[in-house]
C-alpha cells in the first residue's frame, strides 16, 4: 500500500532552519519525481519545490535561494532543507508524487516561524 509520511516540522524563530523529510512506501520511489507543497489554513495548497528522477530541481519564487530539495533513493526519502525561514513560511508541509494519479495525502508536518 502506498503511503507518504512527512516529518521534521516544528517551531523556529525567523532566520532559523528546519529539515523536513518525506518517507515514501509502496511504490518504486527512484522512478518518480516528487514535490513539496504547503498549505495555510483556509487557503489553497501551494507548490513549493519539485525534484526529478535525475535530481533536477525547481522552486517557487518565494523560497528560491532559501530552500533546498533533495532525495535519497536508498532510503525512499525526500528532504526539504529550509534556511532563513520567514513568518510567511508558516504552514503545513506535504509531499506527493509527480504522476497523473497522486498518492493519498499524508498528515503533513507543521512548520511555525515565530519569535
Short mmCIF file of N, CA, C and O in Angstrom, two decimals:
data_model
loop_
_atom_site.label_atom_id
_atom_site.label_comp_id
_atom_site.label_asym_id
_atom_site.label_seq_id
_atom_site.Cartn_x
_atom_site.Cartn_y
_atom_site.Cartn_z
N UNK A 1 0.84 -1.19 0.00
CA UNK A 1 0.00 0.00 0.00
C UNK A 1 0.88 1.24 0.00
O UNK A 1 1.81 1.36 0.79
N UNK A 2 0.54 2.17 -0.88
CA UNK A 2 1.32 3.40 -0.96
C UNK A 2 1.06 4.28 0.26
O UNK A 2 -0.08 4.41 0.71
N UNK A 3 2.12 4.91 0.74
CA UNK A 3 1.99 5.78 1.91
C UNK A 3 3.04 6.88 1.89
O UNK A 3 4.18 6.64 1.48
N UNK A 4 2.64 8.05 2.34
CA UNK A 4 3.53 9.20 2.49
C UNK A 4 3.55 9.59 3.96
O UNK A 4 2.49 9.74 4.57
N UNK A 5 4.74 9.79 4.50
CA UNK A 5 4.87 10.24 5.89
C UNK A 5 5.83 11.42 5.92
O UNK A 5 7.01 11.27 5.61
N UNK A 6 5.30 12.58 6.31
CA UNK A 6 6.12 13.78 6.44
C UNK A 6 6.54 13.97 7.90
O UNK A 6 5.76 13.66 8.81
N UNK A 7 7.74 14.50 8.09
CA UNK A 7 8.23 14.74 9.45
C UNK A 7 9.25 15.87 9.44
O UNK A 7 9.69 16.31 8.37
N UNK A 8 9.60 16.33 10.63
CA UNK A 8 10.66 17.32 10.77
C UNK A 8 10.20 18.73 11.04
O UNK A 8 11.03 19.62 11.24
N UNK A 9 8.91 18.97 11.06
CA UNK A 9 8.41 20.31 11.32
C UNK A 9 8.61 20.71 12.77
O UNK A 9 9.06 19.92 13.60
N UNK A 10 8.28 21.97 13.05
CA UNK A 10 8.39 22.46 14.42
C UNK A 10 8.26 23.96 14.47
O UNK A 10 7.90 24.61 13.49
N UNK A 11 8.58 24.49 15.66
CA UNK A 11 8.56 25.93 15.89
C UNK A 11 9.98 26.46 15.81
O UNK A 11 10.88 25.93 16.49
N UNK A 12 10.18 27.49 15.01
CA UNK A 12 11.51 28.06 14.83
C UNK A 12 11.39 29.57 14.74
O UNK A 12 10.38 30.10 14.27
N UNK A 13 12.42 30.26 15.17
CA UNK A 13 12.44 31.72 15.09
C UNK A 13 12.77 32.16 13.67
O UNK A 13 13.41 31.42 12.90
N UNK A 14 12.34 33.35 13.31
CA UNK A 14 12.71 33.89 11.98
C UNK A 14 14.23 33.85 11.80
O UNK A 14 14.99 34.17 12.73
N UNK A 15 14.64 33.44 10.60
CA UNK A 15 16.05 33.27 10.32
C UNK A 15 16.59 31.89 10.62
O UNK A 15 17.73 31.57 10.25
N UNK A 16 15.78 31.08 11.26
CA UNK A 16 16.21 29.74 11.62
C UNK A 16 16.07 28.74 10.48
O UNK A 16 15.69 29.11 9.36
N UNK A 17 16.38 27.49 10.79
CA UNK A 17 16.37 26.42 9.78
C UNK A 17 15.63 25.21 10.29
O UNK A 17 15.56 24.94 11.50
N UNK A 18 15.09 24.46 9.35
CA UNK A 18 14.49 23.16 9.61
C UNK A 18 14.76 22.26 8.41
O UNK A 18 14.91 22.74 7.28
N UNK A 19 14.77 20.97 8.67
CA UNK A 19 14.89 19.99 7.60
C UNK A 19 13.71 19.03 7.66
O UNK A 19 13.55 18.31 8.65
N UNK A 20 12.90 19.07 6.63
CA UNK A 20 11.74 18.18 6.54
C UNK A 20 12.11 16.91 5.79
O UNK A 20 12.99 16.93 4.91
N UNK A 21 11.42 15.83 6.12
CA UNK A 21 11.61 14.56 5.43
C UNK A 21 10.26 14.02 4.97
O UNK A 21 9.24 14.22 5.64
N UNK A 22 10.28 13.36 3.84
CA UNK A 22 9.09 12.71 3.28
C UNK A 22 9.49 11.28 2.95
O UNK A 22 10.26 11.05 2.01
N UNK A 23 8.98 10.34 3.73
CA UNK A 23 9.30 8.94 3.50
C UNK A 23 8.16 8.29 2.73
O UNK A 23 6.99 8.42 3.11
N UNK A 24 8.52 7.60 1.67
CA UNK A 24 7.54 7.03 0.74
C UNK A 24 7.63 5.51 0.77
O UNK A 24 8.72 4.95 0.77
N UNK A 25 6.49 4.88 0.80
CA UNK A 25 6.46 3.41 0.74
C UNK A 25 5.40 2.97 -0.25
O UNK A 25 4.46 3.70 -0.56
N UNK A 26 5.58 1.77 -0.76
CA UNK A 26 4.56 1.17 -1.62
C UNK A 26 4.71 1.42 -3.10
O UNK A 26 3.84 1.00 -3.87
N UNK A 27 5.77 2.14 -3.52
CA UNK A 27 5.99 2.29 -4.96
C UNK A 27 7.49 2.42 -5.21
O UNK A 27 8.27 2.62 -4.28
N UNK A 28 7.91 2.27 -6.47
CA UNK A 28 9.35 2.38 -6.77
C UNK A 28 9.80 3.84 -6.73
O UNK A 28 9.82 4.54 -7.75
N UNK A 29 10.17 4.28 -5.54
CA UNK A 29 10.48 5.69 -5.28
C UNK A 29 11.43 6.27 -6.32
O UNK A 29 11.25 7.39 -6.79
N UNK A 30 12.47 5.52 -6.68
CA UNK A 30 13.51 6.06 -7.55
C UNK A 30 13.02 6.34 -8.97
O UNK A 30 13.72 7.02 -9.73
N UNK A 31 11.87 5.87 -9.33
CA UNK A 31 11.37 6.03 -10.70
C UNK A 31 10.47 7.25 -10.88
O UNK A 31 9.97 7.49 -11.98
N UNK A 32 10.24 8.01 -9.81
CA UNK A 32 9.31 9.13 -9.89
C UNK A 32 9.93 10.42 -9.37
O UNK A 32 10.79 10.41 -8.50
N UNK A 33 9.42 11.53 -9.93
CA UNK A 33 9.68 12.83 -9.34
C UNK A 33 8.72 13.04 -8.17
O UNK A 33 7.63 12.45 -8.13
N UNK A 34 9.14 13.86 -7.24
CA UNK A 34 8.31 14.18 -6.08
C UNK A 34 8.33 15.68 -5.81
O UNK A 34 9.26 16.37 -6.20
N UNK A 35 7.29 16.11 -5.12
CA UNK A 35 7.07 17.54 -4.91
C UNK A 35 6.71 17.82 -3.46
O UNK A 35 6.02 17.03 -2.82
N UNK A 36 7.18 18.97 -2.97
CA UNK A 36 6.74 19.51 -1.69
C UNK A 36 5.69 20.57 -1.95
O UNK A 36 5.82 21.39 -2.86
N UNK A 37 4.66 20.57 -1.11
CA UNK A 37 3.62 21.58 -1.11
C UNK A 37 3.48 22.13 0.30
O UNK A 37 3.96 21.53 1.26
N UNK A 38 2.78 23.25 0.43
CA UNK A 38 2.43 23.74 1.76
C UNK A 38 1.05 24.36 1.71
O UNK A 38 0.59 24.81 0.65
N UNK A 39 0.43 24.39 2.88
CA UNK A 39 -0.93 24.90 2.95
C UNK A 39 -1.16 25.63 4.26
O UNK A 39 -0.87 25.10 5.34
N UNK A 40 -1.66 26.83 4.15
CA UNK A 40 -2.10 27.61 5.30
C UNK A 40 -3.60 27.39 5.43
O UNK A 40 -4.32 27.36 4.43
N UNK A 41 -4.05 27.25 6.64
CA UNK A 41 -5.47 27.00 6.89
C UNK A 41 -6.33 28.03 6.17
O UNK A 41 -6.09 29.24 6.27
N UNK A 42 -7.32 27.54 5.41
CA UNK A 42 -8.22 28.43 4.71
C UNK A 42 -7.76 28.84 3.33
O UNK A 42 -8.48 29.56 2.62
N UNK A 43 -6.56 28.39 2.96
CA UNK A 43 -6.03 28.73 1.64
C UNK A 43 -5.77 27.47 0.84
O UNK A 43 -5.70 26.37 1.38
N UNK A 44 -5.58 27.64 -0.46
CA UNK A 44 -5.26 26.51 -1.32
C UNK A 44 -3.84 26.02 -1.08
O UNK A 44 -2.96 26.79 -0.66
N UNK A 45 -3.65 24.71 -1.33
CA UNK A 45 -2.31 24.15 -1.22
C UNK A 45 -1.41 24.81 -2.27
O UNK A 45 -1.81 25.02 -3.41
N UNK A 46 -0.18 25.11 -1.87
CA UNK A 46 0.76 25.87 -2.70
C UNK A 46 1.95 24.99 -3.05
O UNK A 46 2.53 24.33 -2.16
N UNK A 47 2.37 25.02 -4.30
CA UNK A 47 3.55 24.29 -4.73
C UNK A 47 4.81 24.95 -4.19
O UNK A 47 4.93 26.19 -4.25
N UNK A 48 5.75 24.17 -3.68
CA UNK A 48 6.97 24.70 -3.10
C UNK A 48 8.19 24.32 -3.94
O UNK A 48 8.98 25.18 -4.32
N UNK A 49 8.36 23.03 -4.21
CA UNK A 49 9.56 22.58 -4.93
C UNK A 49 9.34 21.17 -5.45
O UNK A 49 8.57 20.40 -4.88
N UNK A 50 10.06 20.86 -6.53
CA UNK A 50 9.99 19.54 -7.16
C UNK A 50 11.39 19.04 -7.46
O UNK A 50 12.27 19.83 -7.83
N UNK A 51 11.58 17.74 -7.29
CA UNK A 51 12.84 17.11 -7.67
C UNK A 51 12.52 15.95 -8.61
O UNK A 51 11.65 15.12 -8.33
N UNK A 52 13.26 15.90 -9.72
CA UNK A 52 13.00 14.87 -10.72
C UNK A 52 13.81 13.61 -10.42
O UNK A 52 14.62 13.57 -9.49
N UNK A 53 13.60 12.60 -11.25
CA UNK A 53 14.36 11.35 -11.14
C UNK A 53 15.85 11.63 -11.33
O UNK A 53 16.69 11.05 -10.65
N UNK A 54 16.14 12.57 -12.22
CA UNK A 54 17.54 12.93 -12.50
C UNK A 54 18.06 13.98 -11.52
O UNK A 54 19.13 14.55 -11.77
N UNK A 55 17.32 14.22 -10.45
CA UNK A 55 17.65 15.20 -9.39
C UNK A 55 17.73 16.63 -9.88
O UNK A 55 18.41 17.47 -9.28
N UNK A 56 17.03 16.92 -10.97
CA UNK A 56 16.85 18.33 -11.33
C UNK A 56 15.81 18.92 -10.40
O UNK A 56 14.85 18.24 -10.02
N UNK A 57 15.98 20.17 -10.04
CA UNK A 57 15.11 20.80 -9.04
C UNK A 57 14.47 22.08 -9.58
O UNK A 57 15.03 22.76 -10.44
N UNK A 58 13.28 22.37 -9.07
CA UNK A 58 12.57 23.61 -9.36
C UNK A 58 11.98 24.13 -8.08
O UNK A 58 11.54 23.34 -7.24
N UNK A 59 11.94 25.45 -7.96
CA UNK A 59 11.46 26.07 -6.72
C UNK A 59 10.48 27.19 -7.03
O UNK A 59 10.62 27.91 -8.03
N UNK A 60 9.54 27.37 -6.12
CA UNK A 60 8.70 28.55 -6.17
C UNK A 60 9.56 29.78 -5.91
O UNK A 60 10.53 29.71 -5.14
N UNK A 61 9.20 30.88 -6.52
CA UNK A 61 9.99 32.10 -6.34
C UNK A 61 10.09 32.50 -4.87
O UNK A 61 11.11 33.05 -4.44
N UNK A 62 9.07 32.21 -4.11
CA UNK A 62 9.03 32.63 -2.71
C UNK A 62 10.05 31.91 -1.84
O UNK A 62 10.38 32.39 -0.75
N UNK A 63 10.57 30.77 -2.30
CA UNK A 63 11.51 30.01 -1.48
C UNK A 63 12.87 29.86 -2.15
O UNK A 63 13.82 29.35 -1.53
N UNK A 64 12.99 30.30 -3.39
CA UNK A 64 14.23 30.14 -4.14
C UNK A 64 15.39 30.82 -3.42
O UNK A 64 15.27 31.96 -2.95
N UNK A 65 16.50 30.09 -3.29
CA UNK A 65 17.66 30.62 -2.61
C UNK A 65 17.67 30.36 -1.11
O UNK A 65 18.69 30.56 -0.45
N UNK A 66 16.54 29.91 -0.57
CA UNK A 66 16.45 29.63 0.87
C UNK A 66 16.19 28.14 1.14
O UNK A 66 16.65 27.61 2.15
N UNK A 67 15.44 27.50 0.27
CA UNK A 67 15.09 26.09 0.44
C UNK A 67 15.88 25.23 -0.55
O UNK A 67 16.15 25.65 -1.69
N UNK A 68 16.19 24.00 -0.13
CA UNK A 68 16.87 23.04 -0.99
C UNK A 68 16.16 21.70 -0.90
O UNK A 68 16.04 21.14 0.20
N UNK A 69 15.74 21.20 -2.04
CA UNK A 69 15.08 19.89 -2.10
C UNK A 69 16.11 18.85 -2.51
O UNK A 69 16.99 19.11 -3.35
N UNK A 70 16.02 17.67 -1.92
CA UNK A 70 16.95 16.59 -2.25
C UNK A 70 16.25 15.26 -2.04
O UNK A 70 15.14 15.20 -1.51
N UNK A 71 16.92 14.19 -2.48
CA UNK A 71 16.33 12.87 -2.31
C UNK A 71 17.41 11.84 -2.05
O UNK A 71 18.55 12.00 -2.50
N UNK A 72 17.03 10.78 -1.32
CA UNK A 72 17.91 9.64 -1.06
C UNK A 72 17.14 8.40 -1.48
O UNK A 72 16.29 7.91 -0.72
N UNK A 73 17.43 7.90 -2.66
CA UNK A 73 16.67 6.77 -3.18
C UNK A 73 16.87 5.50 -2.34
O UNK A 73 15.97 4.66 -2.25
N UNK A 74 18.02 5.38 -1.73
CA UNK A 74 18.29 4.20 -0.89
C UNK A 74 17.37 4.18 0.34
O UNK A 74 17.09 3.10 0.88
N UNK A 75 16.92 5.35 0.76
CA UNK A 75 16.07 5.46 1.94
C UNK A 75 14.62 5.75 1.57
O UNK A 75 13.79 5.96 2.47
N UNK A 76 14.32 5.80 0.27
CA UNK A 76 12.95 6.15 -0.17
C UNK A 76 12.47 7.44 0.49
O UNK A 76 11.31 7.54 0.90
N UNK A 77 13.35 8.40 0.57
CA UNK A 77 13.05 9.62 1.31
C UNK A 77 13.46 10.86 0.53
O UNK A 77 14.52 10.88 -0.11
N UNK A 78 12.60 11.87 0.59
CA UNK A 78 12.88 13.18 0.02
C UNK A 78 13.01 14.17 1.17
O UNK A 78 12.34 14.01 2.20
N UNK A 79 13.83 15.20 0.97
CA UNK A 79 14.07 16.17 2.03
C UNK A 79 13.79 17.59 1.53
O UNK A 79 13.81 17.86 0.34
N UNK A 80 13.56 18.47 2.49
CA UNK A 80 13.46 19.90 2.19
C UNK A 80 14.23 20.63 3.28
O UNK A 80 13.77 20.72 4.43
N UNK A 81 15.41 21.11 2.93
CA UNK A 81 16.21 21.93 3.85
C UNK A 81 15.72 23.36 3.72
O UNK A 81 15.77 23.95 2.63
N UNK A 82 15.27 23.91 4.82
CA UNK A 82 14.70 25.25 4.82
C UNK A 82 15.57 26.16 5.69
O UNK A 82 15.68 25.93 6.90
N UNK A 83 16.19 27.15 5.06
CA UNK A 83 17.04 28.10 5.76
C UNK A 83 16.43 29.50 5.71
O UNK A 83 15.58 29.78 4.86
N UNK A 84 16.91 30.35 6.60
CA UNK A 84 16.44 31.74 6.63
C UNK A 84 14.91 31.79 6.61
O UNK A 84 14.31 32.53 5.80
N UNK A 85 14.31 31.02 7.48
CA UNK A 85 12.85 30.94 7.49
C UNK A 85 12.21 32.26 7.87
O UNK A 85 12.75 33.03 8.68
N UNK A 86 11.05 32.50 7.27
CA UNK A 86 10.30 33.73 7.49
C UNK A 86 8.91 33.40 8.04
O UNK A 86 8.42 32.29 7.81
N UNK A 87 8.28 34.32 8.73
CA UNK A 87 6.94 34.04 9.25
C UNK A 87 5.97 33.59 8.16
O UNK A 87 5.09 32.75 8.42
N UNK A 88 6.14 34.08 6.95
CA UNK A 88 5.24 33.68 5.85
C UNK A 88 5.47 32.26 5.37
O UNK A 88 4.71 31.76 4.54
N UNK A 89 6.50 31.59 5.89
CA UNK A 89 6.70 30.17 5.58
C UNK A 89 5.87 29.27 6.49
O UNK A 89 5.84 28.06 6.30
N UNK A 90 5.22 29.85 7.47
CA UNK A 90 4.38 29.08 8.38
C UNK A 90 3.26 28.40 7.61
O UNK A 90 2.50 29.06 6.89
N UNK A 91 3.17 27.08 7.74
CA UNK A 91 2.18 26.29 7.00
C UNK A 91 2.34 24.83 7.40
O UNK A 91 3.29 24.46 8.09
N UNK A 92 1.40 24.03 6.94
CA UNK A 92 1.57 22.57 6.99
C UNK A 92 2.20 22.16 5.67
O UNK A 92 1.71 22.54 4.60
N UNK A 93 3.28 21.40 5.75
CA UNK A 93 4.02 20.99 4.57
C UNK A 93 3.68 19.53 4.23
O UNK A 93 3.68 18.66 5.11
N UNK A 94 3.41 19.30 2.95
CA UNK A 94 3.04 18.00 2.45
C UNK A 94 3.95 17.61 1.29
O UNK A 94 4.53 18.48 0.62
N UNK A 95 4.02 16.32 1.01
CA UNK A 95 4.73 15.86 -0.18
C UNK A 95 3.80 14.97 -0.99
O UNK A 95 2.81 14.43 -0.46
N UNK A 96 4.11 14.82 -2.28
CA UNK A 96 3.37 13.90 -3.11
C UNK A 96 4.16 13.58 -4.36
O UNK A 96 5.15 14.25 -4.68
N UNK A 97 3.70 12.57 -5.05
CA UNK A 97 4.36 12.05 -6.24
C UNK A 97 3.98 12.89 -7.46
O UNK A 97 2.90 13.51 -7.49
N UNK A 98 4.86 12.93 -8.45
CA UNK A 98 4.56 13.61 -9.70
C UNK A 98 4.11 12.56 -10.73
O UNK A 98 4.93 11.93 -11.41
N UNK A 99 2.82 12.38 -10.80
CA UNK A 99 2.24 11.48 -11.79
C UNK A 99 0.77 11.85 -11.93
O UNK A 99 0.26 12.66 -11.16
N UNK A 100 0.08 11.23 -12.91
CA UNK A 100 -1.30 11.61 -13.19
C UNK A 100 -2.22 11.36 -11.99
O UNK A 100 -3.11 12.17 -11.71
N UNK A 101 -1.99 10.29 -11.28
CA UNK A 101 -2.79 9.98 -10.10
C UNK A 101 -1.91 10.15 -8.87
O UNK A 101 -0.92 9.44 -8.70
N UNK A 102 -2.27 11.12 -8.03
CA UNK A 102 -1.48 11.35 -6.83
C UNK A 102 -1.68 10.23 -5.82
O UNK A 102 -2.67 9.50 -5.87
N UNK A 103 -0.75 10.12 -4.90
CA UNK A 103 -0.93 9.25 -3.75
C UNK A 103 -1.88 9.91 -2.76
O UNK A 103 -2.12 11.12 -2.82
N UNK A 104 -2.43 9.11 -1.86
CA UNK A 104 -3.22 9.70 -0.77
C UNK A 104 -2.32 10.62 0.05
O UNK A 104 -1.19 10.26 0.38
N UNK A 105 -2.84 11.79 0.39
CA UNK A 105 -2.04 12.76 1.12
C UNK A 105 -1.71 12.24 2.52
O UNK A 105 -2.55 11.60 3.17
N UNK A 106 -0.51 12.54 2.98
CA UNK A 106 -0.13 12.22 4.34
C UNK A 106 -0.70 13.24 5.31
O UNK A 106 -1.48 14.13 4.93
N UNK A 107 -0.28 13.15 6.55
CA UNK A 107 -0.81 14.07 7.57
C UNK A 107 -0.13 15.42 7.53
O UNK A 107 -0.62 16.38 8.13
N UNK A 108 0.97 15.49 6.82
CA UNK A 108 1.71 16.74 6.75
C UNK A 108 2.52 16.98 8.02
O UNK A 108 2.40 16.26 9.01
N UNK A 109 3.36 18.00 7.97
CA UNK A 109 4.15 18.39 9.14
C UNK A 109 4.07 19.90 9.29
O UNK A 109 4.28 20.64 8.34
N UNK A 110 3.75 20.35 10.50
CA UNK A 110 3.53 21.76 10.76
C UNK A 110 4.85 22.50 10.95
O UNK A 110 5.68 22.09 11.76
N UNK A 111 5.01 23.57 10.21
CA UNK A 111 6.14 24.47 10.38
C UNK A 111 5.60 25.81 10.84
O UNK A 111 4.73 26.40 10.17
N UNK A 112 6.11 26.28 11.98
CA UNK A 112 5.68 27.57 12.51
C UNK A 112 6.92 28.43 12.71
O UNK A 112 7.84 28.04 13.44
N UNK A 113 6.92 29.59 12.08
CA UNK A 113 8.05 30.52 12.18
C UNK A 113 7.56 31.75 12.94
O UNK A 113 6.74 32.52 12.43
N UNK A 114 8.06 31.89 14.15
CA UNK A 114 7.57 32.96 15.01
C UNK A 114 8.60 33.27 16.08
O UNK A 114 9.31 32.38 16.55
N UNK A 115 8.66 34.54 16.45
CA UNK A 115 9.54 34.94 17.54
C UNK A 115 8.79 34.94 18.85
O UNK A 115 9.37 35.25 19.91
#
